[in-house]
Amino acid sequence: MAEMFKQMIGNADLDLIDDLTREFRKSYDSEGWEKTDIYEGVVETLCQLSDFNITMFIVTNKPSHPTFKILDHLQMLHFFADVVSPDTGTHPYSSKSAICQHILTKYQINQQSAILVGDSRDDAQAAKSCGLSFIAATYGYGKVHESETSEELCKIYSFPELIGLIKH
């Protein structure tokens, strides 16, 4: 969140960035999460992936409290074997790469059979550092598909397109 504010504001005082981040978190964690919408076709796609016996996880930079509230509110928690945020473990995870590595180790997942779908450079970096295939979700908030290496990325323009890319 702080990085996003830095990009939006530019060379702002770090105390201001910290204040904005803290206030945003307070608002989002208490009521802002309720405004979360599901992209079209997500539930149907998750149902299909589940029918294919594909084990799914959520790796997010969002704190666990609003993450679980959102998933519970949208009745989507049951699709996922695990949901991991930086603050999920007994020791905070320092990056998405660390979270991905935790999941790979805990669930004994072969990197060759795993895919990370995401929209940010952070997601792409986590996939790369963990030896995972990466699919760029161009419809998301992040803009990894606009990066200098975007021509190398496998891209989807809507979540249901994922079904055509998954070998089941």
Coordinates of C-alpha atoms in Angstrom, one line a residue, residues 89-161:
G89 CA 2.2 -17.0 10.0
T90 CA 3.7 -16.7 13.4
H91 CA 6.5 -14.7 11.8
P92 CA 5.4 -12.2 9.1
Y93 CA 6.3 -13.1 5.6
S94 CA 8.6 -10.5 4.0
S95 CA 7.3 -11.0 0.4
K96 CA 5.0 -12.8 -1.9
S97 CA 8.0 -15.0 -2.8
A98 CA 8.3 -16.0 0.8
I99 CA 4.6 -16.8 1.0
C100 CA 4.7 -18.9 -2.3
Q101 CA 7.8 -20.8 -1.0
H102 CA 5.9 -21.5 2.2
I103 CA 3.0 -23.0 0.3
L104 CA 5.2 -25.0 -2.0
T105 CA 7.0 -26.5 1.0
K106 CA 4.0 -27.0 3.3
Y107 CA 1.9 -28.7 0.6
Q108 CA 4.9 -30.4 -1.1
I109 CA 4.0 -28.9 -4.5
N110 CA 6.1 -29.6 -7.5
Q111 CA 6.9 -26.2 -9.1
Q112 CA 6.6 -27.7 -12.6
S113 CA 2.9 -28.4 -11.9
A114 CA 2.0 -25.1 -10.3
I115 CA 0.9 -21.8 -11.8
L116 CA 0.7 -18.4 -10.2
V117 CA -2.0 -16.1 -11.7
G118 CA -1.5 -12.4 -10.8
D119 CA -1.6 -8.9 -11.9
S120 CA 1.4 -7.2 -10.3
R121 CA 5.2 -7.2 -10.8
D122 CA 5.3 -8.6 -7.3
D123 CA 3.3 -11.6 -8.4
A124 CA 5.6 -12.1 -11.5
Q125 CA 8.7 -11.8 -9.3
A126 CA 7.3 -14.4 -6.8
A127 CA 6.6 -16.8 -9.6
K128 CA 10.0 -16.4 -11.1
S129 CA 11.8 -16.7 -7.7
C130 CA 9.9 -19.9 -6.9
G131 CA 10.2 -21.5 -10.3
L132 CA 6.5 -21.2 -11.1
S133 CA 4.8 -20.5 -14.4
F134 CA 3.1 -17.1 -14.4
I135 CA -0.1 -16.0 -16.0
A136 CA -0.7 -12.2 -16.1
A137 CA -4.2 -11.2 -15.3
T138 CA -4.5 -8.0 -17.4
Y139 CA -7.9 -7.1 -16.0
G140 CA -6.5 -6.6 -12.4
Y141 CA -5.3 -3.5 -10.6
G142 CA -1.6 -4.2 -11.1
K143 CA -0.1 -3.5 -14.5
V144 CA 2.5 -6.2 -14.9
H145 CA 1.3 -6.7 -18.5
E146 CA 2.5 -3.2 -19.2
S147 CA 6.0 -3.9 -18.1
E148 CA 9.1 -3.9 -20.3
T149 CA 9.0 -7.8 -20.4
S150 CA 5.3 -8.0 -21.0
E151 CA 5.7 -9.6 -24.4
E152 CA 7.2 -12.7 -22.7
L153 CA 4.1 -13.1 -20.4
C154 CA 1.2 -15.5 -20.9
K155 CA -1.8 -13.2 -20.5
I156 CA -5.5 -13.6 -19.8
Y157 CA -8.0 -10.8 -20.3
S158 CA -10.7 -12.3 -18.1
F159 CA -10.6 -15.0 -15.4
P160 CA -12.6 -17.6 -17.4
E161 CA -9.9 -17.6 -20.0

